[in-house]
Short mmCIF file of C-alpha atoms and ligand atoms in Angstrom, two decimals:
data_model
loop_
_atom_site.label_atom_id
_atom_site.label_comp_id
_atom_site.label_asym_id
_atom_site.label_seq_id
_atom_site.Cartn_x
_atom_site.Cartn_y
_atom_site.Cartn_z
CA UNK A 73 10.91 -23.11 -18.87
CA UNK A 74 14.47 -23.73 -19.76
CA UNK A 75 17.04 -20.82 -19.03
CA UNK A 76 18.11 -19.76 -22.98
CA UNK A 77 14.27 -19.44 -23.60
CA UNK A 78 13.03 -17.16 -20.25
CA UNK A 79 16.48 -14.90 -21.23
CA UNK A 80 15.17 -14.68 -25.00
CA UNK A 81 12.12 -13.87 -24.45
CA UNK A 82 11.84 -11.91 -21.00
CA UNK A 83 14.74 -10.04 -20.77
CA UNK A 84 14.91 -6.10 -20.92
CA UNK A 85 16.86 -2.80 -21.64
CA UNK A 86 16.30 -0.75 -18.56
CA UNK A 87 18.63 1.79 -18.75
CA UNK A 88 16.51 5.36 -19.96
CA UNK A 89 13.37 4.46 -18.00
CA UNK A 90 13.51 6.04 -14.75
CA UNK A 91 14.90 2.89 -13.24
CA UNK A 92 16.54 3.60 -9.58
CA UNK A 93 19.06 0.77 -10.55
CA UNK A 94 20.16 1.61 -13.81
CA UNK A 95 19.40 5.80 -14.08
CA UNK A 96 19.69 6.04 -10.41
CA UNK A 97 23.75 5.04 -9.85
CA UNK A 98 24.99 8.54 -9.60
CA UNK A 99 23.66 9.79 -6.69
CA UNK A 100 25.04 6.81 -4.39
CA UNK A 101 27.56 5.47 -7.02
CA UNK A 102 29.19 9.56 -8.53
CA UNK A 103 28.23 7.73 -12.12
CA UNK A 104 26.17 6.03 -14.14
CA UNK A 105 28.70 4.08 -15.93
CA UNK A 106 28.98 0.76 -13.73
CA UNK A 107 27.37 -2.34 -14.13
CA UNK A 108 24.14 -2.47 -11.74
CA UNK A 109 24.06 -5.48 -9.63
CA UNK A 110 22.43 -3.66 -6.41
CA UNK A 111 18.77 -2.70 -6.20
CA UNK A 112 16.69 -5.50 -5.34
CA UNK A 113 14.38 -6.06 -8.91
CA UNK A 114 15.09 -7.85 -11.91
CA UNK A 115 16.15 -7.30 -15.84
CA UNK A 116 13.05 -9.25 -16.36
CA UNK A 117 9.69 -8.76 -18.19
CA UNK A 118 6.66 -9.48 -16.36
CA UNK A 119 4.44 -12.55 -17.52
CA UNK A 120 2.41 -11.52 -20.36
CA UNK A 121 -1.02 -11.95 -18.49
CA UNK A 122 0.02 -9.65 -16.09
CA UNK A 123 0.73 -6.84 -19.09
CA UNK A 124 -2.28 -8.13 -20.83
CA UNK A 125 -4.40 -7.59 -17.43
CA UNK A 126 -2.82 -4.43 -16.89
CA UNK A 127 -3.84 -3.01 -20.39
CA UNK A 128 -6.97 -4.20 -19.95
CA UNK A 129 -7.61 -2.29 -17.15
CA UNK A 130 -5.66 0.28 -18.34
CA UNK A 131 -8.33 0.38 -21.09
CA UNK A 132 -11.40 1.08 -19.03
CA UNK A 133 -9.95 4.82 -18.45
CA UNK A 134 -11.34 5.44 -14.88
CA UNK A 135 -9.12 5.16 -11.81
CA UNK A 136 -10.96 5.93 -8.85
CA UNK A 137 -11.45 4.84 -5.44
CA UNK A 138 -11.35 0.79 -5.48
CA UNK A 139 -11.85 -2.10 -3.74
CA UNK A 140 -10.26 -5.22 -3.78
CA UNK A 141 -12.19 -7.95 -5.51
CA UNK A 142 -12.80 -11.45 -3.99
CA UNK A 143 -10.79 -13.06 -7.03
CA UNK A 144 -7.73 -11.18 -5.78
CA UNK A 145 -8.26 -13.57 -2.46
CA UNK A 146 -8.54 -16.07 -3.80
CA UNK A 147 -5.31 -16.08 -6.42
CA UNK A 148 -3.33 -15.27 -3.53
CA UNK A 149 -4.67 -17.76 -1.50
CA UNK A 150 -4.23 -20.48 -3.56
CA UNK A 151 -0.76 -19.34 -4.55
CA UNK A 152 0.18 -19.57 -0.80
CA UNK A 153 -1.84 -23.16 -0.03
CA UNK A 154 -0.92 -24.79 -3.33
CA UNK A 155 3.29 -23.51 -3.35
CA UNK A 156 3.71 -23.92 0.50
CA UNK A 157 1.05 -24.58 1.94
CA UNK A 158 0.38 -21.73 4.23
CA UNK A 159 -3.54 -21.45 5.10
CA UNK A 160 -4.54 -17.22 4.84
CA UNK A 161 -7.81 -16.56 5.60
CA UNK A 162 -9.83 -13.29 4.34
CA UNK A 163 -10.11 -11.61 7.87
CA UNK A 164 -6.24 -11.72 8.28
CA UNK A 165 -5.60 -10.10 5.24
CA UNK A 166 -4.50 -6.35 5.13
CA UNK A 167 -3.03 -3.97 2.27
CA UNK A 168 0.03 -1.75 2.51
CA UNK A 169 1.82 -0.37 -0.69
CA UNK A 170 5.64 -1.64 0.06
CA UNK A 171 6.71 -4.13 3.24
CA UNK A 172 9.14 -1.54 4.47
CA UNK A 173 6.18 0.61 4.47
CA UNK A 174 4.48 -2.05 6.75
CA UNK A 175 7.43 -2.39 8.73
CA UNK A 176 7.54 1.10 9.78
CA UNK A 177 3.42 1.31 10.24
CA UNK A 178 4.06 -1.95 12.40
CA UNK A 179 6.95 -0.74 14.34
CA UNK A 180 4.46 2.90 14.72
CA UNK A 181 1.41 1.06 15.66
CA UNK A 182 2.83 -2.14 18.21
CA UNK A 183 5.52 -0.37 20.14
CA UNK A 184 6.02 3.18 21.88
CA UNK A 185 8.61 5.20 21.35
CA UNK A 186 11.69 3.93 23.45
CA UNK A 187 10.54 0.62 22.99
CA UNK A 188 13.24 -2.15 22.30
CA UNK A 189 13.01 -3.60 18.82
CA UNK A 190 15.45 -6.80 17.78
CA UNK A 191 16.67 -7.88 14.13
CA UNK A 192 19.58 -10.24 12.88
CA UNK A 193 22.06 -8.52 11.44
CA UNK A 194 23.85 -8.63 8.65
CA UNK A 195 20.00 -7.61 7.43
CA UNK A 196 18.20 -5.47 4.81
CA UNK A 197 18.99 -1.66 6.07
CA UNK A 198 15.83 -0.56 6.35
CA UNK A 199 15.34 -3.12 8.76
CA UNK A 200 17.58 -1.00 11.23
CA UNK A 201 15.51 2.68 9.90
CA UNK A 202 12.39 2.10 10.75
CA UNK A 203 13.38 1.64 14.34
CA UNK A 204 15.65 4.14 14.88
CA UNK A 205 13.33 6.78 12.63
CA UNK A 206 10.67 5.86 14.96
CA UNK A 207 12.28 6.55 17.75
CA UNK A 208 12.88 2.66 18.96
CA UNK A 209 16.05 1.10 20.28
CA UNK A 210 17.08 -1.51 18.00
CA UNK A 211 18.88 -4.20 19.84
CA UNK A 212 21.09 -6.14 17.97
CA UNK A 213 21.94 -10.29 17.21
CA UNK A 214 24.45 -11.10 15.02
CA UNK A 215 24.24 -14.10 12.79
CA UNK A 216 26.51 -17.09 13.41
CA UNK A 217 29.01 -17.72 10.46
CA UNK A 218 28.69 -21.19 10.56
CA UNK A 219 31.13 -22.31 7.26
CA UNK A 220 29.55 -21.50 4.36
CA UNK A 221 26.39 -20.58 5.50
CA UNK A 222 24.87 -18.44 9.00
CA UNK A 223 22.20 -19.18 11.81
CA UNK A 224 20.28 -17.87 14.51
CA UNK A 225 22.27 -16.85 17.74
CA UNK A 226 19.44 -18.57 19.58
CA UNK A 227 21.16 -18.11 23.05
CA UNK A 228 22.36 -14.50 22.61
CA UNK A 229 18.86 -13.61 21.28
CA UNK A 230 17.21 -15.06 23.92
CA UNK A 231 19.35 -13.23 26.47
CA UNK A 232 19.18 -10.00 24.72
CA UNK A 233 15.53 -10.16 24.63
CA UNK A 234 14.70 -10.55 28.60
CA UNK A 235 17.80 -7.99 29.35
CA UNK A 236 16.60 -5.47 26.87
CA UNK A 237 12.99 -5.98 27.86
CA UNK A 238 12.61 -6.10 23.63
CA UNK A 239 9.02 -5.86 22.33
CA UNK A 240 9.27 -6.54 18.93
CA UNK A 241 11.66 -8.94 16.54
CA UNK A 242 11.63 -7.93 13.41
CA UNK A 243 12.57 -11.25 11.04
CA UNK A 244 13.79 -11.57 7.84
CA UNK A 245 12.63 -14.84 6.16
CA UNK A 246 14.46 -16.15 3.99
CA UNK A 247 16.99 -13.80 4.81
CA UNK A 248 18.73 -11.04 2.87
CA UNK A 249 21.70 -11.17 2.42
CA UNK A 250 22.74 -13.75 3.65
CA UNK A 251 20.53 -16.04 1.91
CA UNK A 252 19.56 -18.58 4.49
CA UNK A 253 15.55 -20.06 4.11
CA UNK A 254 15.32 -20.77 7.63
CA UNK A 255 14.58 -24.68 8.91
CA UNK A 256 11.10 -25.23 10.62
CA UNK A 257 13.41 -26.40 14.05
CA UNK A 258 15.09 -22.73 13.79
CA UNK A 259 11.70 -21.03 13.30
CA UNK A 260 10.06 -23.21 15.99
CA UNK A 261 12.87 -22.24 18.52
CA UNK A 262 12.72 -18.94 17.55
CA UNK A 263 9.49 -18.51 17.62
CA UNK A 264 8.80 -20.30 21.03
CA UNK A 265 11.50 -17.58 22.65
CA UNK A 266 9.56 -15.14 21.24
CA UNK A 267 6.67 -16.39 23.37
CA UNK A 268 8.01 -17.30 26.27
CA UNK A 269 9.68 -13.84 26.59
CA UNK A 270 6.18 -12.26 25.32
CA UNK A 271 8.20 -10.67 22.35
CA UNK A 272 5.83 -10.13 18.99
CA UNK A 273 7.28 -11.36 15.71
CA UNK A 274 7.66 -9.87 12.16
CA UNK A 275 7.85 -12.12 9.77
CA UNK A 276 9.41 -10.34 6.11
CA UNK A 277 8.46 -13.37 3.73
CA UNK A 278 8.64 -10.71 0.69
CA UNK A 279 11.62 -13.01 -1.19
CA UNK A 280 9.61 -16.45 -0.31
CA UNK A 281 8.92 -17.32 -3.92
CA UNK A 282 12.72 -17.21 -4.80
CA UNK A 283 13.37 -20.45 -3.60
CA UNK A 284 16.81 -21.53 -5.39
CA UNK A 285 18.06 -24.62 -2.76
CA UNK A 286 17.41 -27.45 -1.58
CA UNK A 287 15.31 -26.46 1.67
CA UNK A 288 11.53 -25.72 1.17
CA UNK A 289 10.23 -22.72 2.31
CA UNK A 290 8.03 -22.52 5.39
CA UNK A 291 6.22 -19.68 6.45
CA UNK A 292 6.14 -18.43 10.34
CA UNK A 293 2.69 -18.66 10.37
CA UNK A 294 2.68 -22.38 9.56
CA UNK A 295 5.27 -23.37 12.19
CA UNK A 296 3.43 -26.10 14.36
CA UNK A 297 0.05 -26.02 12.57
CA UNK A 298 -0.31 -22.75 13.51
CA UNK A 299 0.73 -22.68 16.77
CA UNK A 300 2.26 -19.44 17.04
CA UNK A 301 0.38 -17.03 14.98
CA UNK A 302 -1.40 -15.25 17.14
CA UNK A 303 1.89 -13.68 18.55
CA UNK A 304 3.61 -12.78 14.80
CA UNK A 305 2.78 -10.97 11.64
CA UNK A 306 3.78 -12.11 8.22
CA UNK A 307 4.46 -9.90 5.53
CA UNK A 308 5.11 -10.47 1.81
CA UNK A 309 3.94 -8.70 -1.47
CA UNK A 310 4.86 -10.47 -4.95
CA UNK A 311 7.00 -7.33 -6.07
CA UNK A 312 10.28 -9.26 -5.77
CA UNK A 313 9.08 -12.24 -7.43
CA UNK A 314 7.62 -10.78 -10.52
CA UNK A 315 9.51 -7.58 -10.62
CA UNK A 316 6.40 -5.33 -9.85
CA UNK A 317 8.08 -3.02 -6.99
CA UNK A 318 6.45 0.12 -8.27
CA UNK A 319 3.38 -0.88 -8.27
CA UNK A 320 3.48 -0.88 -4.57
CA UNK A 321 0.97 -2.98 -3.18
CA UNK A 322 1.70 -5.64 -0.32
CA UNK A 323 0.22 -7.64 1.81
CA UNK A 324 -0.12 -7.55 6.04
CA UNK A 325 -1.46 -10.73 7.60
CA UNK A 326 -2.96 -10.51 10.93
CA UNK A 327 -4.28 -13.92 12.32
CA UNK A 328 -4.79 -12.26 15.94
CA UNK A 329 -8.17 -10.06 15.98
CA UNK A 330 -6.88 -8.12 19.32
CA UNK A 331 -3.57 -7.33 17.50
CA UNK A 332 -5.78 -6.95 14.44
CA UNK A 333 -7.71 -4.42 16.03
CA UNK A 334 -5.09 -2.56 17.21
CA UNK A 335 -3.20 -2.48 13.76
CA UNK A 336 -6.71 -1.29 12.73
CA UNK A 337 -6.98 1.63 14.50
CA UNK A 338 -3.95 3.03 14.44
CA UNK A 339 -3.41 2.72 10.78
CA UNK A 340 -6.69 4.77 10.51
CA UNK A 341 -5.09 7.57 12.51
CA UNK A 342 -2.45 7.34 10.63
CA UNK A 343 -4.27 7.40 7.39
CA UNK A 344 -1.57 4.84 6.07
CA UNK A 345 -1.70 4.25 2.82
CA UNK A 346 -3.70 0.91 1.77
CA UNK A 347 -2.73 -1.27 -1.46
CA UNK A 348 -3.17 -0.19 -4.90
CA UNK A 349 -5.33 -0.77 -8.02
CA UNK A 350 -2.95 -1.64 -11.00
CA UNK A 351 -0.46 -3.27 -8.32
CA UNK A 352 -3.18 -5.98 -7.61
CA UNK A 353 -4.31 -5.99 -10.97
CA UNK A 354 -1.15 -7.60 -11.87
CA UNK A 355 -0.54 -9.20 -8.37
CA UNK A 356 -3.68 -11.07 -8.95
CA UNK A 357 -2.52 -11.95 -12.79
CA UNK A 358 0.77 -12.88 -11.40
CA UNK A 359 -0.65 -15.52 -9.28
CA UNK A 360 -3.11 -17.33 -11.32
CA UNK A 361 -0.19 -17.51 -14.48
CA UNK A 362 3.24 -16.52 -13.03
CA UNK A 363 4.54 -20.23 -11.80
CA UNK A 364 6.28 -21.18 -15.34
CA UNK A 365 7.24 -17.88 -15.74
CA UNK A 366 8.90 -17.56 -11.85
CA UNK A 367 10.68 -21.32 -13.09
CA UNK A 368 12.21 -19.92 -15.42
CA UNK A 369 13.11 -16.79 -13.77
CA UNK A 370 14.86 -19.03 -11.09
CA UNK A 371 16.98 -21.23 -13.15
CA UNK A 372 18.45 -18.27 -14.47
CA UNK A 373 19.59 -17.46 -11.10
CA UNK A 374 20.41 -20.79 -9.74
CA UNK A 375 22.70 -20.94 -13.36
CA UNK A 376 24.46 -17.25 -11.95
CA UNK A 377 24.86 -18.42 -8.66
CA UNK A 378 26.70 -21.62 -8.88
CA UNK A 379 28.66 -19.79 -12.01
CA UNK A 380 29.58 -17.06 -9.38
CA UNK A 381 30.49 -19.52 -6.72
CA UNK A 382 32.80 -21.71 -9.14
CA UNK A 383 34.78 -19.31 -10.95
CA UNK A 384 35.36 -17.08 -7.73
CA UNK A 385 36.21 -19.40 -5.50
CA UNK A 386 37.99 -21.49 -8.34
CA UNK A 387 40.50 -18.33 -8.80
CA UNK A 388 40.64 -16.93 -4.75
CA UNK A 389 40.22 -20.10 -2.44
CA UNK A 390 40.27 -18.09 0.52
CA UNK A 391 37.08 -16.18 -1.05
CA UNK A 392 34.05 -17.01 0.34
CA UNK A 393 30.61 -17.29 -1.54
CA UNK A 394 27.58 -18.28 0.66
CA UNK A 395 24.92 -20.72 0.09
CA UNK A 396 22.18 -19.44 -1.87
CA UNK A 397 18.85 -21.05 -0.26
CA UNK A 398 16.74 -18.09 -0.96
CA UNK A 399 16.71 -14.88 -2.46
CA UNK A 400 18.67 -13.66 -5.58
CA UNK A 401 21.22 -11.83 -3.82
CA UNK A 402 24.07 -13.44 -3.77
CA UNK A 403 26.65 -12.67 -0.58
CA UNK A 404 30.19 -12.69 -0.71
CA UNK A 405 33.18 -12.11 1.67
CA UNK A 406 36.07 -10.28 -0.13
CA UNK A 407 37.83 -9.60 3.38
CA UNK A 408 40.52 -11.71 2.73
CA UNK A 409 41.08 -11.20 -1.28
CA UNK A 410 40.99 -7.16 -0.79
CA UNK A 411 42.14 -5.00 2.21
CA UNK A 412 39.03 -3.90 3.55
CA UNK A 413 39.40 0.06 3.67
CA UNK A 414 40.29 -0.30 -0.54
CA UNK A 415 37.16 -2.74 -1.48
CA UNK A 416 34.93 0.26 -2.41
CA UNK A 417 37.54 1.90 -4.37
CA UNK A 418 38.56 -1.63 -5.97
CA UNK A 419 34.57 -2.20 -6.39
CA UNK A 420 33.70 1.09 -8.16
CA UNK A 421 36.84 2.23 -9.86
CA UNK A 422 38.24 -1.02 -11.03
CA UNK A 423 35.57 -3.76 -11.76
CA UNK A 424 33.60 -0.57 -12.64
CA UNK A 425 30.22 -2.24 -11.10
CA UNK A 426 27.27 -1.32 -8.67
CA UNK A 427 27.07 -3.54 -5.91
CA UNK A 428 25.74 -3.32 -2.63
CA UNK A 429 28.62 -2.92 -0.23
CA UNK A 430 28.05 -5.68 3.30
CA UNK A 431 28.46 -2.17 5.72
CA UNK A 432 25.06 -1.39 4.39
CA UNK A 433 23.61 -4.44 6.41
CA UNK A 434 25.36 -3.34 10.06
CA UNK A 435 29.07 -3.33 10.41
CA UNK A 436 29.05 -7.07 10.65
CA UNK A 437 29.41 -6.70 6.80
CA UNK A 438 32.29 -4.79 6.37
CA UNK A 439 34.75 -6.67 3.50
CA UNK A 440 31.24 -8.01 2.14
CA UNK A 441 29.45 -7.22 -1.19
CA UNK A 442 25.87 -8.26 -2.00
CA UNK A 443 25.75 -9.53 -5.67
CA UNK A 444 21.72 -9.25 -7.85
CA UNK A 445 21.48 -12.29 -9.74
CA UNK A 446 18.73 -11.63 -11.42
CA UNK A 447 20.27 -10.87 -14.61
CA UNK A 448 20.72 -12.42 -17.80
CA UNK A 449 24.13 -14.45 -17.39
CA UNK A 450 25.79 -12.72 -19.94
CA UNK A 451 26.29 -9.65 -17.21
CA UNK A 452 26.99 -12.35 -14.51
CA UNK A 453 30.14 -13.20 -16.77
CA UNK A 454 30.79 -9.94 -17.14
CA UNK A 455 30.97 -8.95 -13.41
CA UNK A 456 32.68 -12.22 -12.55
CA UNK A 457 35.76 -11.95 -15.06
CA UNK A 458 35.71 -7.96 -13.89
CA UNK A 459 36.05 -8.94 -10.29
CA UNK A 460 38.58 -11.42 -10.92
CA UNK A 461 40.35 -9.04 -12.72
CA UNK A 462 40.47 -6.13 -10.10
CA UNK A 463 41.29 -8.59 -6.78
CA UNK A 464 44.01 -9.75 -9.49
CA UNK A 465 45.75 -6.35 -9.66
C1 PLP B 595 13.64 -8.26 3.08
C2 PLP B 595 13.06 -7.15 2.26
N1 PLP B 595 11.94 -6.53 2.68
C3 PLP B 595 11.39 -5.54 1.96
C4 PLP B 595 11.96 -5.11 0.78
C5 PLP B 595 11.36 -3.97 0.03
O1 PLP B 595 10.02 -4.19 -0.15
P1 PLP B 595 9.05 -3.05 -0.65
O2 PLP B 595 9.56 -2.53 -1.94
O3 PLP B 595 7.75 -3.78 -0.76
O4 PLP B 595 9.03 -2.01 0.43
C6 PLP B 595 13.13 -5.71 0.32
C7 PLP B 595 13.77 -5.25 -0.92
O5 PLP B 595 14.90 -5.55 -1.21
C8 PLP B 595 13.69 -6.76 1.08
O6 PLP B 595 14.80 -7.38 0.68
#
């Protein structure tokens, strides 16, 4: 679907409907009245069969207790074979209503408190909560700033996981925000330190649809054939590709049955909660319909992205704009257009938008600002001539 014709016809006022990103900016912003280019969702409309299977079900008038039906399987199977070609099979497959949720449950349920828990920073701050709420020790590995893009510190995560006797690595893949699909030779690597230093693996596939470069996605669990999946677990939902985030359900794939087991049991303890009806109502919709949709959805952000890149680094050469391999989110370095103590200020009170500030992803990210691009470009050009005009004054 070309780019005019998704914008016509999917995009959306938000603003006045209880959205965190649009109602929600004065409690972390002190107003209302910026542009909102943080939260992680879209200005877009769902796919039509996903409203039309919603009211449909809707319709029916009773909501109780539910299972999940064997056509749900087998849409999200064949989304996974047919885009990537990641093989799922049925006993694998658990429920959880958000991945963070399923981060935290997985953190809970495969480590003991005091336990040593590594992620990549800059990375998605809840990535850093739900070890530290928990009660872990999060151990830290920077990315390498490698030009215009980053990569795995193999060496210093290697090192960092026999010194700090970690027992969990928490990956995010592709990564936000710093935008990077990873390679299968980078997963491979990674994932063979993993084993050899008995270290489980997290995989957060949640933004694995948004595919906007040239690299193909490849999911953990199909790194050599399969090789390593009995030592990870791969999460993704498709709330971030078809803007369905509060209809919290999500998916938590578990090819080992002894880690299964264990998940199993603690999760009933826990009495976590499990999925939900209308989220794979239109989950399920959303798979069998959504690919010309997500097209379109994705040229409109490839079309903000390289807009973004070219007129900011057009008017500040020493600005840097990252390459966008995955994700919507596009990250930027101000550090050297803005002092770095006055970006906020600048941000807020002088472009007069809502952006994620880098800090928020470990202090690796200070002079940073994550950018949504999932927007119709009309508010991309806005933001980009307002930002241009505040590092001008
Ligand atoms: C990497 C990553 N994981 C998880 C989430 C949130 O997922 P959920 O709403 O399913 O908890 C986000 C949202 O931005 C994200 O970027």
């Amino acid at each position: 679907m070309e780019l005019t014709e998704f914008v016509a016809k999917y995009a959306v006022e938000r603003r006045h409907t209880s959205s965190v990103k649009w109602d929600g900016m004065q409690e972390k912003y002190g107003t209302n009245d910026l542009l909102p280019l943080w939260v992680a969702d879209t200005e877009f409309k769902v796919p039509e069969a996903v409203t039309e299977a919603l009211q449909n079900r809707i319709a029916h008038g009773a909501y109780g207790y539910s299972l999940t039906p064997e056509s749900y399987y087998e849409a999200y199977f064949k989304w996974q074979q047919t885009r990537y070609g990641t093989e799922l099979e049925h006993d694998w497959l658990r429920f959880g209503t958000g991945v963070v949720q399923s981060l935290s449950t997985l953190v809970t349920c495969l480590t003991e408190p005091g336990d040593a828990v590594m992620i990549l920073q800059p990375v998605y701050a809840p990535f850093l909560s739900v070890i530290t709420d928990n009660q872990r020790i999060p151990v830290i590995s920077n990315l390498k700033r490698n030009g215009t893009h980053y990569e795995m510190d193999l060496a210093d995560i290697q090192a960092k996981l026999q010194a700090k006797e970690v027992k969990l690595l928490l990956l995010c893949s592709p990564h936000n925000p710093v935008g990077r699909v990873w390679s299968s030779t980078e997963l491979a690597d990674l994932l063979e330190i993993c084993r050899q230093e008995k270290v489980l693996l997290v995989s957060d596939e949640i933004h694995h649809d948004l595919i906007v470069g040239k690299r193909p996605f490849i999911s953990a669990l199909s790194i050599k054939e399969g090789y390593y999946r009995d030592n990870l677990v791969m999460l993704d939902s498709a709330s971030k590709t078809f803007n369905l985030a509060a209809l919290q359900n999500s998916h938590v794939v578990i090819p080992n049955p002894q880690l299964r087991e264990r998940y199993d049991h603690c999760v009933a303890r826990l009495h976590a909660p499990s999925g939900s009806l209308l989220g794979q109502v239109a989950d399920e919709a959303a798979y069998r319909t959504g690919a010309t949709w997500l097209a379109g959805m994705l040229a409109v952000v490839k079309h903000n992205y390289e807009y973004l890149k070219k007129t900011l680094t057009t008017a500040f050469p020493q600005l840097t704009v990252y390459e966008l391999e995955g994700t919507y989110l596009a990250w930027v370095d101000l550090s050297q257009v803005v002092p770095v103590d006055k970006l906020e200020w600048v941000i807020k009170h002088q472009a007069r938008l809502a952006v994620d500030f880098g800090e928020e992803f470990g202090p690796v990210g200070k002079g940073f600002i994550r950018i949504n691009l999932a927007t119709p470009p009309a508010n991309i050009e806005k933001a980009v001539a307002a930002l241009c005009a505040a590092i001008q004054a």
